[in-house]
Amino acid sequence: MTQQATTPQAGAPKGRKITMANAFGFGIGDFYGGGFGQIATYLPVFWVTFAGLAVDQATSIMGIATIVSAFAALIVGSLSDNFYKYRIGRKFGRRRFFLIAGIPVLLVTVIVWVPGLPVWLYFIGYALWIIANQLIMTPYSTLPTEMTTDFNGRTKLSTVRMFISGVTTAVIPLIMTAALTGLGEQHSYAYQVSMVGLILAFCIALFVCYKSTWELTPEEAGFDVKKIEEEAKQPFDFGKWLKGIGDVFVDYFSTLRIKSFRKHVLIYLLGQTFMDVFGQTWLFFVIYNWNKTAAFGSLLLSFALVGEPLKPVFGWLFTKLGPRKMYSLNFAGGIIGLLGLLGLWQAQGSLADGAWTTLAFVVTIWWLIFRAMVWFIPWNVFPFIPDVDEIVTGKNRTGVFSGFKAFTRKLTSGLATTFIGIYLASTGFIKPAKDASGVMQYPDQPVAAQNGIAFVCIGWVIIGLLIAWAIALTFKLDKKTDGILLAEIERLKNGGKKADVDPETKKVVEQLTGVKYEKCWPQAAE
C-alpha cells in the first residue's frame, strides 16, 4: 500500500519515558538560566551607584560584552553537535559536558560585584559571565530533543524547566528585597553577599542537572566511533580544518532556510530582547518615575511566584491550543499589563497611597504572569524546530539551531543594552552621589530623563510585543503538524520513496519548511 492510501501516523516515541523526577533533574539547570537574567536587573544600578560608572558606561559595558560573547554561541553550538568526535565528549557527553565545564567560569565572574575596579576589569568579568551562559545554556537547551521524541514528554521537560526558571525569577528578587532592606540598599555589600551566594547555588544546580539527564549515544547521533578514532591517528590537515570552520558558518546560516525557524527566532528575539530591556530599566523606573525604593521594586518582581502554579496550566493550554493561539493570549495580556504600569506613574498624586500601592501589586502581578509566558512559549516550541529541519536535511542539528538562537539573542540583547544607556544619557540622566555623611542618595531626575526611562521600560517593550504578535499569527507548527513531520521522517528512514508522499503531508512539509518537498530529504534514494 502506498503512502497516498493512508494517513501518516507518528511512530512510537523514542528515548526513555520522561518521569517527573527526570523533568525536575533537567529543569533544575534552569535555576541558573532563570537566575542569569536577574543579574541584568541589579548590576546596572550597582555599577552606577557604587562603582562610579555613568549610566551609558554601565550599559555599554554590558552591551558590548554581550555582542562580543555572542560569537561564543556559534562556537559552542557547533562544538556541541560534533563533540563526540573527541574522546572527552564520548566520556562525558557532547551536551552535558558543557554544564560542568561552565562552573569554574561562573566562579570567576564574582569580580563584577567588587566596587572600585577599572572599567576594563568589569568588562572582562561581565564578558566571562555571558560566555559562561553560552557555554552552559546552548547545549542545555538541546537536551529535550535528545532525551525523547514524545511531544508530551518534551512538553513536560520544558514545562518543569520553565516552572523552575520562573520560581527563580521570583525567589531571587525576594532574596534581594530582604538583603536590600536588612543590610541597607545604600551599602554595596547588600548586593555583594546575595549575588555571591546565588552564583554558588547556580553551580550546585548545574552539577545536579548533569547527573540527572541523558542524551543520544554517539551511535544514535550518527557518529561512527571506529572511523573517528582511525581519523584521529592521521596527521593534522590545515586545509581540512579551515574547510571545517567554513562549514560551521554555512551550517549556522543555513538554519534560516527553514521557514518555521525564521518565524520562531524572530518571535523569540523580539520577546527575549525586550524582556531584557524591561529588566535592565525596571529599577530605574521604580526609583525615578514611581519615586519608590529599589527594595520595593525588587519586592514587586518577587511576586512572579504567584504565576508559577499556572505553569502546568500553560503547558496544558500549549498542548490544546497550540503556539499560535498561546502567543496571542500572551502578547495581548502583556501589553495590557505594561499599560497598567504606565498608568500607575500617571496616577501618582491622584490616588491615596494605600490604593496606589494595592494597584501596583495587582498590575505588576498581572504583568509578571504574562511576562512568564514570553519565556515559556518559545522554549516549548523550540524542541520541535529540529524536526522541521530534519525533513529537509536528514540530520539532527539541534545544537546548530540552539547555537544560532543564542548568537542572535546575545547580539540583539547587546545592541539593545548599549542603546539604552546612550538614549538615557541623552535625556539628561543624573547618576547617584554620596551626601555629606557619605550615604548614597538617588537624585531627582529631570522630566526628560523620567520620560526617557518610561519610554524605554514600557514603550519599547510594547512595540516589540506588537511586532512579535503579528509574526506569531502566521506560525503553523503545532502538535498535529509536528506529528505529520515525524511520521514522514520515519517513513523515509525506513526506505519509503518521496514519490509516494501523501498530498496532505507534502503540503504540511512545504508550509513548515518553506522548501519544495522534492528538495527535502536528500539522502532518500529514488
Coordinates of C-alpha atoms in Angstrom, one line a residue:
M1 CA 0.0 0.0 0.0
T2 CA 1.5 3.4 -0.9
Q3 CA 1.7 6.4 1.4
Q4 CA -1.1 8.0 -0.6
A5 CA -3.6 5.5 0.6
T6 CA -3.1 6.1 4.3
T7 CA -3.0 8.9 6.8
P8 CA 0.5 9.3 8.3
Q9 CA 0.8 8.5 12.0
A10 CA 3.7 9.2 14.2
G11 CA 5.7 6.2 15.4
A12 CA 6.3 5.2 19.0
P13 CA 8.3 7.9 20.8
K14 CA 12.0 7.2 21.1
G15 CA 14.0 7.7 24.3
R16 CA 13.2 6.8 27.8
K17 CA 9.9 7.6 29.3
I18 CA 10.0 11.1 31.0
T19 CA 9.0 10.9 34.6
M20 CA 8.6 14.0 36.9
A21 CA 11.9 13.1 38.6
N22 CA 13.6 13.2 35.1
A23 CA 11.9 16.5 34.4
F24 CA 12.9 18.0 37.7
G25 CA 16.5 16.9 37.2
F26 CA 16.6 18.5 33.8
G27 CA 14.7 21.6 34.9
I28 CA 16.9 22.4 37.9
G29 CA 19.5 23.5 35.3
D30 CA 17.3 26.5 34.5
F31 CA 17.6 27.7 38.1
Y32 CA 20.8 29.1 36.7
G33 CA 19.2 30.0 33.4
G34 CA 16.4 31.9 35.1
G35 CA 18.7 33.5 37.6
F36 CA 21.2 34.6 34.9
G37 CA 18.8 37.3 33.7
Q38 CA 18.3 38.7 37.2
I39 CA 21.9 39.9 37.2
A40 CA 21.0 42.4 34.5
T41 CA 18.3 43.8 36.8
Y42 CA 20.6 44.7 39.7
L43 CA 24.0 45.1 38.0
P44 CA 23.4 48.4 36.2
V45 CA 22.1 50.0 39.4
F46 CA 25.1 48.6 41.4
W47 CA 27.6 49.9 38.9
V48 CA 26.0 53.3 38.6
T49 CA 25.5 53.7 42.4
F50 CA 28.7 52.1 43.8
A51 CA 31.3 51.6 41.1
G52 CA 31.2 55.2 39.9
L53 CA 30.1 54.4 36.3
A54 CA 27.8 56.7 34.3
V55 CA 24.6 55.0 33.1
D56 CA 25.9 54.9 29.5
Q57 CA 29.2 53.4 30.7
A58 CA 27.4 50.7 32.6
T59 CA 25.1 49.7 29.8
S60 CA 27.8 49.9 27.2
I61 CA 30.0 47.5 29.1
M62 CA 27.1 45.1 29.3
G63 CA 26.0 45.6 25.7
I64 CA 29.5 45.4 24.1
A65 CA 30.5 42.4 26.2
T66 CA 27.2 40.7 25.2
I67 CA 27.8 41.3 21.5
V68 CA 31.4 40.0 21.7
S69 CA 30.3 36.9 23.6
A70 CA 27.6 36.2 21.1
F71 CA 30.2 34.6 18.9
A72 CA 30.8 32.1 21.6
A73 CA 27.4 30.7 21.0
L74 CA 28.3 29.9 17.4
I75 CA 31.4 28.0 18.5
V76 CA 29.6 26.2 21.4
G77 CA 26.6 25.1 19.3
S78 CA 28.8 23.6 16.6
L79 CA 31.3 22.1 19.0
S80 CA 28.4 20.6 21.0
D81 CA 27.0 18.9 17.9
N82 CA 30.4 17.5 17.0
F83 CA 31.8 16.8 20.4
Y84 CA 31.5 13.1 20.0
K85 CA 34.5 13.3 17.6
Y86 CA 36.6 13.8 20.7
R87 CA 37.4 11.3 23.4
I88 CA 36.4 13.7 26.2
G89 CA 32.9 14.1 24.6
R90 CA 32.4 10.4 24.3
K91 CA 33.3 10.1 28.0
F92 CA 31.3 13.0 29.5
G93 CA 28.7 13.6 26.8
R94 CA 28.6 16.0 23.8
R95 CA 25.9 18.2 25.6
R96 CA 26.2 17.6 29.3
F97 CA 30.0 18.1 29.4
F98 CA 29.4 21.8 29.0
L99 CA 27.2 22.0 32.0
I100 CA 30.1 21.3 34.3
A101 CA 32.7 23.0 32.2
G102 CA 30.9 26.3 32.8
I103 CA 31.1 26.1 36.6
P104 CA 34.6 27.4 37.1
V105 CA 34.0 30.2 34.7
L106 CA 30.9 31.2 36.7
L107 CA 33.0 31.4 39.9
V108 CA 35.4 33.9 38.4
T109 CA 32.6 36.3 37.5
V110 CA 32.1 37.4 41.1
I111 CA 34.5 40.2 40.3
V112 CA 31.7 42.2 38.7
W113 CA 30.3 42.8 42.2
V114 CA 33.5 44.4 43.6
P115 CA 33.4 48.3 43.7
G116 CA 36.3 50.4 42.6
L117 CA 37.7 48.2 39.9
P118 CA 39.0 49.5 36.5
V119 CA 36.4 49.7 33.7
W120 CA 38.2 47.1 31.7
L121 CA 38.0 44.5 34.5
Y122 CA 34.3 45.0 34.7
F123 CA 34.1 44.4 31.0
I124 CA 36.2 41.2 31.2
G125 CA 34.1 39.9 34.2
Y126 CA 30.8 40.5 32.5
A127 CA 32.0 39.1 29.2
L128 CA 33.0 35.9 31.1
W129 CA 29.5 35.9 32.7
I130 CA 27.9 36.0 29.3
I131 CA 30.3 33.4 27.7
A132 CA 29.6 31.0 30.6
N133 CA 25.9 31.4 29.8
Q134 CA 26.6 30.4 26.2
L135 CA 28.8 27.5 27.3
I136 CA 26.1 26.1 29.5
M137 CA 22.7 27.1 28.1
T138 CA 23.3 26.4 24.4
P139 CA 23.9 22.6 24.9
Y140 CA 21.4 22.5 27.8
S141 CA 18.6 23.7 25.5
T142 CA 19.2 20.7 23.2
L143 CA 18.6 18.1 25.8
P144 CA 14.7 17.7 25.5
T145 CA 15.1 16.9 21.8
E146 CA 17.7 14.2 22.6
M147 CA 16.0 12.8 25.7
T148 CA 12.8 11.8 23.9
T149 CA 10.8 12.4 20.7
D150 CA 7.5 12.2 22.6
F151 CA 5.5 15.6 22.3
N152 CA 4.1 15.3 25.8
G153 CA 7.4 14.2 27.2
R154 CA 9.2 17.2 25.7
T155 CA 6.4 19.4 26.9
K156 CA 6.8 18.0 30.4
L157 CA 10.6 18.7 30.3
S158 CA 10.1 22.2 29.0
T159 CA 7.2 23.0 31.4
V160 CA 9.1 21.9 34.5
R161 CA 12.1 23.8 33.2
M162 CA 10.1 27.0 32.8
F163 CA 8.4 26.4 36.2
I164 CA 11.8 26.3 37.9
S165 CA 13.1 29.2 35.9
G166 CA 10.0 31.2 36.8
V167 CA 10.4 30.3 40.5
T168 CA 14.0 31.5 40.3
T169 CA 12.9 34.9 38.8
A170 CA 10.6 35.3 41.7
V171 CA 12.8 34.0 44.5
I172 CA 15.9 36.0 43.6
P173 CA 14.1 39.3 43.8
L174 CA 12.7 38.2 47.2
I175 CA 16.2 37.4 48.4
M176 CA 17.4 40.8 47.1
T177 CA 14.4 42.6 48.8
A178 CA 15.4 41.0 52.2
A179 CA 19.1 41.9 51.6
L180 CA 18.5 45.5 50.5
T181 CA 16.0 46.1 53.3
G182 CA 18.1 44.3 56.0
L183 CA 21.6 45.4 55.1
G184 CA 20.6 48.8 53.5
E185 CA 20.5 49.5 49.8
Q186 CA 22.9 52.4 50.4
H187 CA 25.6 49.8 51.0
S188 CA 27.4 47.8 48.3
Y189 CA 27.7 44.7 50.5
A190 CA 23.9 44.3 50.4
Y191 CA 24.3 43.3 46.7
Q192 CA 27.6 41.5 47.1
V193 CA 26.6 39.0 49.8
S194 CA 23.5 38.0 47.9
M195 CA 24.9 37.6 44.5
V196 CA 28.0 35.6 45.5
G197 CA 25.7 33.2 47.4
L198 CA 23.5 32.9 44.3
I199 CA 26.4 32.1 42.0
L200 CA 27.4 29.3 44.3
A201 CA 23.9 27.9 44.2
F202 CA 23.9 28.1 40.4
C203 CA 27.0 25.9 40.3
I204 CA 25.3 23.3 42.5
A205 CA 22.2 23.2 40.4
L206 CA 24.2 22.7 37.2
F207 CA 26.0 19.7 38.7
V208 CA 22.7 18.1 39.7
C209 CA 21.4 18.7 36.2
Y210 CA 24.5 17.0 34.7
K211 CA 23.9 13.9 36.9
S212 CA 20.2 13.7 36.2
T213 CA 20.0 13.9 32.4
W214 CA 21.0 11.8 29.3
E215 CA 21.5 12.3 25.6
L216 CA 21.8 10.4 22.4
T217 CA 24.7 8.0 22.3
P218 CA 27.4 8.5 19.6
E219 CA 25.8 5.7 17.5
E220 CA 22.3 7.1 17.9
A221 CA 23.6 10.6 16.9
G222 CA 25.1 9.1 13.7
F223 CA 28.8 9.0 14.7
D224 CA 31.0 6.2 13.6
V225 CA 33.3 5.9 16.6
K226 CA 35.7 3.5 14.9
K227 CA 36.1 5.7 11.9
I228 CA 36.6 8.8 14.1
E229 CA 39.4 7.0 16.1
E230 CA 41.1 6.0 12.9
E231 CA 41.0 9.6 11.5
A232 CA 42.4 10.9 14.8
K233 CA 45.6 9.0 14.1
Q234 CA 46.1 10.9 10.8
P235 CA 48.4 14.0 10.7
F236 CA 46.8 17.4 11.1
D237 CA 45.4 18.8 7.8
F238 CA 45.2 22.6 8.0
G239 CA 43.2 22.8 4.8
K240 CA 40.6 20.3 6.1
W241 CA 40.4 22.2 9.4
L242 CA 39.9 25.5 7.6
K243 CA 37.1 24.0 5.5
G244 CA 35.5 22.7 8.7
I245 CA 35.5 26.3 10.0
G246 CA 33.8 27.4 6.9
D247 CA 31.3 24.6 7.1
V248 CA 30.4 25.7 10.6
F249 CA 29.2 29.1 9.4
V250 CA 27.4 27.7 6.4
D251 CA 25.6 25.3 8.8
Y252 CA 24.5 28.2 11.1
F253 CA 23.2 30.4 8.4
S254 CA 21.5 27.5 6.6
T255 CA 19.1 27.4 9.6
L256 CA 17.5 30.5 8.1
R257 CA 16.4 28.4 5.2
I258 CA 13.8 26.8 7.4
K259 CA 10.6 29.0 7.3
S260 CA 9.3 27.9 10.7
F261 CA 12.6 28.7 12.3
R262 CA 12.8 32.1 10.8
K263 CA 9.4 33.0 12.3
H264 CA 10.3 31.3 15.6
V265 CA 13.6 33.1 16.0
L266 CA 12.0 36.5 15.2
I267 CA 9.3 36.0 17.8
Y268 CA 11.8 34.7 20.3
L269 CA 14.3 37.5 19.8
L270 CA 11.6 40.2 20.0
G271 CA 10.2 38.8 23.2
Q272 CA 13.5 38.0 24.9
T273 CA 15.3 41.2 23.9
F274 CA 12.6 43.4 25.1
M275 CA 12.3 41.4 28.3
D276 CA 16.0 42.3 28.8
V277 CA 15.2 45.9 28.1
F278 CA 12.4 45.8 30.8
G279 CA 14.6 44.1 33.3
Q280 CA 17.5 46.5 32.9
T281 CA 15.4 49.6 33.3
W282 CA 12.8 48.4 35.8
L283 CA 14.6 49.5 38.9
F284 CA 15.3 52.9 37.3
F285 CA 11.6 53.2 36.5
V286 CA 10.6 52.4 40.1
I287 CA 13.2 54.6 41.7
Y288 CA 13.0 57.7 39.4
N289 CA 9.5 57.6 38.0
W290 CA 7.5 56.0 40.8
N291 CA 9.8 57.6 43.5
K292 CA 10.0 54.2 45.4
T293 CA 12.9 52.3 46.7
A294 CA 14.9 49.6 44.9
A295 CA 13.8 47.2 47.6
F296 CA 10.1 48.0 46.7
G297 CA 10.8 47.3 43.0
S298 CA 12.6 44.1 43.9
L299 CA 9.6 43.0 46.1
L300 CA 7.2 43.5 43.2
L301 CA 9.4 41.3 41.0
S302 CA 9.3 38.6 43.6
F303 CA 5.5 38.3 43.0
A304 CA 6.3 36.5 39.8
L305 CA 6.0 33.5 42.1
V306 CA 2.2 33.9 42.0
G307 CA 2.2 32.8 38.4
E308 CA 4.2 29.7 38.9
P309 CA 1.3 27.4 39.9
L310 CA -0.1 28.4 36.5
K311 CA 2.8 26.9 34.6
P312 CA 1.2 23.4 34.4
V313 CA -1.9 25.2 33.1
F314 CA 0.3 26.9 30.5
G315 CA 1.7 23.5 29.5
W316 CA -1.8 22.1 29.2
L317 CA -3.0 25.1 27.2
F318 CA 0.0 24.8 24.9
T319 CA -0.9 21.2 24.0
K320 CA -4.5 22.1 23.5
L321 CA -4.4 25.5 21.8
G322 CA -1.0 25.3 20.0
P323 CA 1.6 28.0 19.8
R324 CA -0.3 30.5 17.6
K325 CA -3.3 31.0 20.0
M326 CA -1.0 30.9 23.0
Y327 CA 1.1 33.7 21.6
S328 CA -2.0 35.9 21.0
L329 CA -3.1 35.3 24.6
N330 CA 0.4 36.1 25.8
F331 CA 1.0 39.3 23.9
A332 CA -2.4 40.8 24.5
G333 CA -2.2 40.2 28.2
G334 CA 1.4 41.5 28.4
I335 CA 0.6 44.8 26.6
I336 CA -2.4 45.4 29.0
G337 CA -0.1 44.9 32.0
L338 CA 2.5 47.3 30.6
L339 CA -0.1 50.0 30.0
G340 CA -1.2 49.5 33.6
L341 CA 2.4 50.1 34.9
L342 CA 2.5 53.3 32.8
G343 CA -0.9 54.4 34.1
L344 CA 0.3 54.0 37.7
W345 CA 3.0 56.5 37.0
Q346 CA 0.5 59.0 35.7
A347 CA -1.9 58.3 38.6
Q348 CA 0.6 59.3 41.3
G349 CA -0.8 62.1 43.4
S350 CA -4.4 61.4 42.3
L351 CA -4.8 58.2 44.3
A352 CA -4.4 57.6 48.0
D353 CA -1.1 55.9 48.9
G354 CA -2.8 52.7 50.0
A355 CA -4.9 52.4 46.9
W356 CA -1.9 53.2 44.6
T357 CA 0.2 50.6 46.4
T358 CA -2.5 48.0 46.1
L359 CA -2.9 48.7 42.4
A360 CA 0.9 48.5 42.0
F361 CA 0.9 44.9 43.3
V362 CA -2.2 43.9 41.3
V363 CA -0.9 45.3 38.0
T364 CA 2.6 44.1 38.5
I365 CA 1.4 40.5 39.2
W366 CA -0.8 40.6 36.1
W367 CA 2.3 41.7 34.0
L368 CA 4.6 39.1 35.6
I369 CA 2.2 36.3 34.7
F370 CA 2.2 37.2 31.1
R371 CA 5.9 38.0 31.1
A372 CA 6.5 34.4 32.2
M373 CA 4.7 33.3 29.0
V374 CA 7.1 35.3 26.9
W375 CA 9.8 32.8 28.0
F376 CA 7.6 29.8 28.4
I377 CA 6.1 29.5 24.9
P378 CA 9.2 29.8 22.7
W379 CA 11.1 27.2 24.8
N380 CA 8.2 24.8 24.4
V381 CA 8.2 25.4 20.7
F382 CA 11.9 25.0 20.2
P383 CA 12.2 21.2 20.7
F384 CA 10.1 20.7 17.5
I385 CA 12.1 23.1 15.3
P386 CA 14.8 20.5 14.6
D387 CA 12.1 18.1 13.3
V388 CA 11.3 20.6 10.6
D389 CA 14.9 20.9 9.7
E390 CA 15.4 17.1 9.7
I391 CA 12.8 16.6 7.0
V392 CA 14.9 18.9 4.8
T393 CA 18.5 17.8 5.7
G394 CA 18.0 14.3 7.0
K395 CA 20.1 15.3 10.1
N396 CA 19.6 16.2 13.7
R397 CA 21.1 19.7 14.0
T398 CA 19.7 20.7 17.3
G399 CA 23.0 22.2 18.5
V400 CA 23.3 24.4 15.4
F401 CA 19.8 25.8 15.9
S402 CA 20.4 26.3 19.6
G403 CA 23.7 28.0 19.0
F404 CA 22.3 30.3 16.3
K405 CA 19.5 31.3 18.5
A406 CA 21.9 32.0 21.4
F407 CA 24.1 34.0 19.0
T408 CA 21.3 36.2 17.7
R409 CA 19.8 36.5 21.2
K410 CA 23.0 37.9 22.6
L411 CA 23.6 40.1 19.6
T412 CA 20.2 41.8 19.8
S413 CA 20.4 42.0 23.6
G414 CA 23.8 43.6 23.4
L415 CA 22.7 46.2 20.9
A416 CA 19.6 47.0 22.9
T417 CA 21.5 47.3 26.1
T418 CA 24.0 49.7 24.5
F419 CA 21.3 51.8 23.1
I420 CA 19.5 52.0 26.4
G421 CA 22.5 53.8 28.0
I422 CA 23.1 56.1 25.1
Y423 CA 19.5 57.1 25.0
L424 CA 19.1 57.6 28.7
A425 CA 22.3 59.7 28.9
S426 CA 21.0 61.9 26.1
T427 CA 17.9 62.7 28.2
G428 CA 20.0 64.3 31.0
F429 CA 20.0 61.3 33.4
I430 CA 21.8 62.3 36.6
K431 CA 23.8 59.5 38.4
P432 CA 23.6 59.0 42.2
A433 CA 26.1 60.6 44.5
K434 CA 27.0 60.4 48.2
D435 CA 25.8 63.1 50.6
A436 CA 27.9 64.9 53.1
S437 CA 27.7 62.0 55.5
G438 CA 28.9 59.5 52.9
V439 CA 25.5 57.9 52.3
M440 CA 24.5 57.2 48.7
Q441 CA 21.5 59.3 47.5
Y442 CA 19.2 58.9 44.5
P443 CA 18.8 62.4 42.8
D444 CA 15.6 63.7 41.4
Q445 CA 15.7 63.3 37.6
P446 CA 14.6 66.0 35.1
V447 CA 11.3 65.4 33.4
A448 CA 13.1 64.5 30.1
A449 CA 15.0 61.7 31.9
Q450 CA 11.8 60.4 33.5
N451 CA 10.0 60.3 30.2
G452 CA 13.0 58.6 28.6
I453 CA 13.1 55.9 31.3
A454 CA 9.3 55.3 30.8
F455 CA 9.6 55.2 27.0
V456 CA 12.4 52.5 27.2
C457 CA 10.9 50.4 30.0
I458 CA 7.3 50.5 28.8
G459 CA 7.2 51.9 25.3
W460 CA 10.0 49.9 23.7
V461 CA 8.6 46.7 25.1
I462 CA 5.1 47.3 23.9
I463 CA 6.4 48.0 20.3
G464 CA 8.4 44.7 20.4
L465 CA 5.5 42.6 21.6
L466 CA 3.2 44.0 18.9
I467 CA 5.6 43.1 16.1
A468 CA 6.1 39.6 17.6
W469 CA 2.3 39.2 17.8
A470 CA 1.9 40.0 14.1
I471 CA 4.5 37.3 13.2
A472 CA 3.0 34.7 15.5
L473 CA -0.3 34.9 13.8
T474 CA 1.3 33.2 10.8
F475 CA 3.1 30.4 12.7
K476 CA 1.9 27.0 11.6
L477 CA 3.9 24.5 13.7
D478 CA 1.9 22.7 16.3
K479 CA 1.3 19.2 17.7
K480 CA -0.7 18.0 14.7
T481 CA 1.8 19.2 12.0
D482 CA 4.8 18.0 14.0
G483 CA 3.2 14.5 14.2
I484 CA 2.9 14.5 10.5
L485 CA 6.5 15.5 10.1
L486 CA 7.7 12.8 12.4
A487 CA 5.7 10.2 10.6
E488 CA 7.1 11.2 7.3
I489 CA 10.7 11.2 8.6
E490 CA 10.1 7.7 10.0
R491 CA 8.7 6.6 6.6
L492 CA 11.7 8.0 4.7
K493 CA 14.2 6.5 7.2
N494 CA 12.6 3.1 6.6
G495 CA 13.2 3.3 2.9
G496 CA 9.9 5.0 1.8
K497 CA 10.0 6.9 -1.5
K498 CA 9.4 10.6 -1.8
A499 CA 7.3 9.9 -4.9
D500 CA 4.7 8.1 -2.6
V501 CA 4.2 11.1 -0.3
D502 CA 0.6 11.8 0.9
P503 CA -0.6 15.1 -0.6
E504 CA -1.6 16.5 2.8
T505 CA 1.9 15.5 4.2
K506 CA 3.5 17.2 1.3
K507 CA 1.5 20.4 1.9
V508 CA 2.4 20.4 5.6
V509 CA 6.1 19.8 4.9
E510 CA 6.2 22.7 2.4
Q511 CA 4.3 25.1 4.8
L512 CA 6.6 24.4 7.7
T513 CA 9.9 24.3 5.9
G514 CA 9.4 26.8 3.1
V515 CA 11.2 24.3 0.8
K516 CA 9.7 22.4 -2.1
Y517 CA 9.1 18.8 -1.0
E518 CA 11.1 17.5 -3.9
K519 CA 14.2 19.2 -2.5
C520 CA 13.7 17.7 1.0
W521 CA 15.4 14.6 2.4
P522 CA 18.4 14.5 0.0
Q523 CA 19.5 11.1 1.4
A524 CA 16.4 9.3 0.2
A525 CA 17.2 7.0 -2.7
E526 CA 14.8 7.3 -5.5

